[in-house]
Amino acid sequence: MNNELQEKIDDLQDLGSTNKTLIYKERQSNDELHEARKVLIQGLPELFGNRTNIGLKRMGELDPKTFHDTCKSRFPPDEAEIQATTLCSSW
């Protein structure tokens, strides 16, 4: 029984060191991504010039105006707002 306990303790220590290594690698990768992002942001004005507008949108973000416009054409005016909000929130 003591041998099994010692094996489990050794396994736990091995897992702990593996976990520390993975955390270190994750932080290192995260730092590299942040540095690449900074370089990209600094390089964009040189690439496009001062008069270029770049719109950013979050991935997966929906445009509620599209839902409102569509619902206005399909439902009565008093119900269109409610339907648009319901549909947009369910997506």
mmCIF file with all atom_site columns, C-alpha atoms in Angstrom:
data_model
loop_
_atom_site.group_PDB
_atom_site.id
_atom_site.type_symbol
_atom_site.label_atom_id
_atom_site.label_alt_id
_atom_site.label_comp_id
_atom_site.label_asym_id
_atom_site.label_entity_id
_atom_site.label_seq_id
_atom_site.pdbx_PDB_ins_code
_atom_site.Cartn_x
_atom_site.Cartn_y
_atom_site.Cartn_z
_atom_site.occupancy
_atom_site.B_iso_or_equiv
_atom_site.pdbx_formal_charge
_atom_site.auth_seq_id
_atom_site.auth_comp_id
_atom_site.auth_asym_id
_atom_site.auth_atom_id
_atom_site.pdbx_PDB_model_num
ATOM 1  C CA . MET A 1 1  ? 0.000   0.000  0.000   1.00 0.00 ? 1  MET A CA 1
ATOM 2  C CA . ASN A 1 2  ? 2.891   2.358  0.734   1.00 0.00 ? 2  ASN A CA 1
ATOM 3  C CA . ASN A 1 3  ? 4.339   1.570  -2.685  1.00 0.00 ? 3  ASN A CA 1
ATOM 4  C CA . GLU A 1 4  ? 1.076   2.506  -4.372  1.00 0.00 ? 4  GLU A CA 1
ATOM 5  C CA . LEU A 1 5  ? 0.908   5.721  -2.396  1.00 0.00 ? 5  LEU A CA 1
ATOM 6  C CA . GLN A 1 6  ? 4.481   6.584  -3.364  1.00 0.00 ? 6  GLN A CA 1
ATOM 7  C CA . GLU A 1 7  ? 3.692   5.872  -7.027  1.00 0.00 ? 7  GLU A CA 1
ATOM 8  C CA . LYS A 1 8  ? 0.661   8.134  -6.896  1.00 0.00 ? 8  LYS A CA 1
ATOM 9  C CA . ILE A 1 9  ? 2.723   10.896 -5.260  1.00 0.00 ? 9  ILE A CA 1
ATOM 10 C CA . ASP A 1 10 ? 5.376   10.540 -7.978  1.00 0.00 ? 10 ASP A CA 1
ATOM 11 C CA . ASP A 1 11 ? 2.710   10.631 -10.680 1.00 0.00 ? 11 ASP A CA 1
ATOM 12 C CA . LEU A 1 12 ? 1.222   13.749 -9.127  1.00 0.00 ? 12 LEU A CA 1
ATOM 13 C CA . GLN A 1 13 ? 4.616   15.446 -9.041  1.00 0.00 ? 13 GLN A CA 1
ATOM 14 C CA . ASP A 1 14 ? 5.215   14.515 -12.691 1.00 0.00 ? 14 ASP A CA 1
ATOM 15 C CA . LEU A 1 15 ? 1.836   15.937 -13.643 1.00 0.00 ? 15 LEU A CA 1
ATOM 16 C CA . GLY A 1 16 ? 2.614   19.094 -11.678 1.00 0.00 ? 16 GLY A CA 1
ATOM 17 C CA . SER A 1 17 ? 5.870   19.626 -13.561 1.00 0.00 ? 17 SER A CA 1
ATOM 18 C CA . THR A 1 18 ? 4.132   18.934 -16.878 1.00 0.00 ? 18 THR A CA 1
ATOM 19 C CA . ASN A 1 19 ? 1.447   21.451 -15.956 1.00 0.00 ? 19 ASN A CA 1
ATOM 20 C CA . LYS A 1 20 ? 4.071   24.091 -15.121 1.00 0.00 ? 20 LYS A CA 1
ATOM 21 C CA . THR A 1 21 ? 5.788   23.472 -18.455 1.00 0.00 ? 21 THR A CA 1
ATOM 22 C CA . LEU A 1 22 ? 2.518   23.835 -20.348 1.00 0.00 ? 22 LEU A CA 1
ATOM 23 C CA . ILE A 1 23 ? 1.640   27.042 -18.497 1.00 0.00 ? 23 ILE A CA 1
ATOM 24 C CA . TYR A 1 24 ? 5.064   28.455 -19.318 1.00 0.00 ? 24 TYR A CA 1
ATOM 25 C CA . LYS A 1 25 ? 4.665   27.589 -23.015 1.00 0.00 ? 25 LYS A CA 1
ATOM 26 C CA . GLU A 1 26 ? 1.166   29.104 -23.063 1.00 0.00 ? 26 GLU A CA 1
ATOM 27 C CA . ARG A 1 27 ? 2.426   32.359 -21.574 1.00 0.00 ? 27 ARG A CA 1
ATOM 28 C CA . GLN A 1 28 ? 5.302   32.417 -24.030 1.00 0.00 ? 28 GLN A CA 1
ATOM 29 C CA . SER A 1 29 ? 2.927   31.920 -26.969 1.00 0.00 ? 29 SER A CA 1
ATOM 30 C CA . ASN A 1 30 ? 0.578   34.561 -25.589 1.00 0.00 ? 30 ASN A CA 1
ATOM 31 C CA . ASP A 1 31 ? 3.466   37.034 -25.314 1.00 0.00 ? 31 ASP A CA 1
ATOM 32 C CA . GLU A 1 32 ? 4.460   36.303 -28.915 1.00 0.00 ? 32 GLU A CA 1
ATOM 33 C CA . LEU A 1 33 ? 0.889   36.902 -30.082 1.00 0.00 ? 33 LEU A CA 1
ATOM 34 C CA . HIS A 1 34 ? 0.691   40.210 -28.219 1.00 0.00 ? 34 HIS A CA 1
ATOM 35 C CA . GLU A 1 35 ? 4.003   41.318 -29.720 1.00 0.00 ? 35 GLU A CA 1
ATOM 36 C CA . ALA A 1 36 ? 2.855   40.350 -33.231 1.00 0.00 ? 36 ALA A CA 1
ATOM 37 C CA . ARG A 1 37 ? -0.390  42.252 -32.662 1.00 0.00 ? 37 ARG A CA 1
ATOM 38 C CA . LYS A 1 38 ? 1.524   45.373 -31.624 1.00 0.00 ? 38 LYS A CA 1
ATOM 39 C CA . VAL A 1 39 ? 3.760   45.169 -34.693 1.00 0.00 ? 39 VAL A CA 1
ATOM 40 C CA . LEU A 1 40 ? 0.733   44.694 -36.941 1.00 0.00 ? 40 LEU A CA 1
ATOM 41 C CA . ILE A 1 41 ? -1.086  47.665 -35.428 1.00 0.00 ? 41 ILE A CA 1
ATOM 42 C CA . GLN A 1 42 ? 2.016   49.841 -35.801 1.00 0.00 ? 42 GLN A CA 1
ATOM 43 C CA . GLY A 1 43 ? 2.509   48.738 -39.417 1.00 0.00 ? 43 GLY A CA 1
ATOM 44 C CA . LEU A 1 44 ? -1.066  49.260 -40.622 1.00 0.00 ? 44 LEU A CA 1
ATOM 45 C CA . PRO A 1 45 ? -0.867  53.067 -40.986 1.00 0.00 ? 45 PRO A CA 1
ATOM 46 C CA . GLU A 1 46 ? 2.275   52.737 -43.099 1.00 0.00 ? 46 GLU A CA 1
ATOM 47 C CA . LEU A 1 47 ? 0.627   50.150 -45.305 1.00 0.00 ? 47 LEU A CA 1
ATOM 48 C CA . PHE A 1 48 ? -2.665  51.929 -45.979 1.00 0.00 ? 48 PHE A CA 1
ATOM 49 C CA . GLY A 1 49 ? -1.973  55.608 -45.404 1.00 0.00 ? 49 GLY A CA 1
ATOM 50 C CA . ASN A 1 50 ? -3.797  58.229 -43.345 1.00 0.00 ? 50 ASN A CA 1
ATOM 51 C CA . ARG A 1 51 ? -7.104  58.359 -45.238 1.00 0.00 ? 51 ARG A CA 1
ATOM 52 C CA . THR A 1 52 ? -8.009  54.692 -45.091 1.00 0.00 ? 52 THR A CA 1
ATOM 53 C CA . ASN A 1 53 ? -10.812 53.687 -42.750 1.00 0.00 ? 53 ASN A CA 1
ATOM 54 C CA . ILE A 1 54 ? -10.752 50.145 -41.474 1.00 0.00 ? 54 ILE A CA 1
ATOM 55 C CA . GLY A 1 55 ? -13.834 48.908 -39.657 1.00 0.00 ? 55 GLY A CA 1
ATOM 56 C CA . LEU A 1 56 ? -13.411 46.209 -37.074 1.00 0.00 ? 56 LEU A CA 1
ATOM 57 C CA . LYS A 1 57 ? -16.125 43.837 -36.006 1.00 0.00 ? 57 LYS A CA 1
ATOM 58 C CA . ARG A 1 58 ? -16.061 41.212 -33.332 1.00 0.00 ? 58 ARG A CA 1
ATOM 59 C CA . MET A 1 59 ? -16.271 37.678 -34.573 1.00 0.00 ? 59 MET A CA 1
ATOM 60 C CA . GLY A 1 60 ? -19.792 36.395 -34.170 1.00 0.00 ? 60 GLY A CA 1
ATOM 61 C CA . GLU A 1 61 ? -21.275 39.820 -33.478 1.00 0.00 ? 61 GLU A CA 1
ATOM 62 C CA . LEU A 1 62 ? -24.648 40.350 -35.126 1.00 0.00 ? 62 LEU A CA 1
ATOM 63 C CA . ASP A 1 63 ? -26.018 43.521 -36.648 1.00 0.00 ? 63 ASP A CA 1
ATOM 64 C CA . PRO A 1 64 ? -29.401 44.158 -35.020 1.00 0.00 ? 64 PRO A CA 1
ATOM 65 C CA . LYS A 1 65 ? -30.329 46.669 -37.750 1.00 0.00 ? 65 LYS A CA 1
ATOM 66 C CA . THR A 1 66 ? -30.624 43.831 -40.267 1.00 0.00 ? 66 THR A CA 1
ATOM 67 C CA . PHE A 1 67 ? -33.100 42.038 -38.038 1.00 0.00 ? 67 PHE A CA 1
ATOM 68 C CA . HIS A 1 68 ? -35.114 45.226 -37.521 1.00 0.00 ? 68 HIS A CA 1
ATOM 69 C CA . ASP A 1 69 ? -35.243 46.005 -41.245 1.00 0.00 ? 69 ASP A CA 1
ATOM 70 C CA . THR A 1 70 ? -36.381 42.499 -42.141 1.00 0.00 ? 70 THR A CA 1
ATOM 71 C CA . CYS A 1 71 ? -38.986 42.342 -39.381 1.00 0.00 ? 71 CYS A CA 1
ATOM 72 C CA . LYS A 1 72 ? -40.398 45.722 -40.417 1.00 0.00 ? 72 LYS A CA 1
ATOM 73 C CA . SER A 1 73 ? -41.183 44.284 -43.830 1.00 0.00 ? 73 SER A CA 1
ATOM 74 C CA . ARG A 1 74 ? -42.703 41.038 -42.467 1.00 0.00 ? 74 ARG A CA 1
ATOM 75 C CA . PHE A 1 75 ? -44.623 42.095 -39.365 1.00 0.00 ? 75 PHE A CA 1
ATOM 76 C CA . PRO A 1 76 ? -46.938 44.923 -38.351 1.00 0.00 ? 76 PRO A CA 1
ATOM 77 C CA . PRO A 1 77 ? -45.066 47.973 -36.997 1.00 0.00 ? 77 PRO A CA 1
ATOM 78 C CA . ASP A 1 78 ? -45.998 47.367 -33.359 1.00 0.00 ? 78 ASP A CA 1
ATOM 79 C CA . GLU A 1 79 ? -44.859 43.722 -33.495 1.00 0.00 ? 79 GLU A CA 1
ATOM 80 C CA . ALA A 1 80 ? -41.752 44.226 -35.667 1.00 0.00 ? 80 ALA A CA 1
ATOM 81 C CA . GLU A 1 81 ? -39.622 45.649 -32.849 1.00 0.00 ? 81 GLU A CA 1
ATOM 82 C CA . ILE A 1 82 ? -40.449 42.780 -30.500 1.00 0.00 ? 82 ILE A CA 1
ATOM 83 C CA . GLN A 1 83 ? -39.834 40.123 -33.172 1.00 0.00 ? 83 GLN A CA 1
ATOM 84 C CA . ALA A 1 84 ? -36.530 41.694 -34.222 1.00 0.00 ? 84 ALA A CA 1
ATOM 85 C CA . THR A 1 85 ? -35.241 41.812 -30.665 1.00 0.00 ? 85 THR A CA 1
ATOM 86 C CA . THR A 1 86 ? -36.372 38.251 -29.996 1.00 0.00 ? 86 THR A CA 1
ATOM 87 C CA . LEU A 1 87 ? -34.786 36.891 -33.164 1.00 0.00 ? 87 LEU A CA 1
ATOM 88 C CA . CYS A 1 88 ? -31.537 38.766 -32.680 1.00 0.00 ? 88 CYS A CA 1
ATOM 89 C CA . SER A 1 89 ? -31.161 37.587 -29.096 1.00 0.00 ? 89 SER A CA 1
ATOM 90 C CA . SER A 1 90 ? -31.920 33.980 -30.021 1.00 0.00 ? 90 SER A CA 1
ATOM 91 C CA . TRP A 1 91 ? -29.076 33.940 -32.564 1.00 0.00 ? 91 TRP A CA 1
#
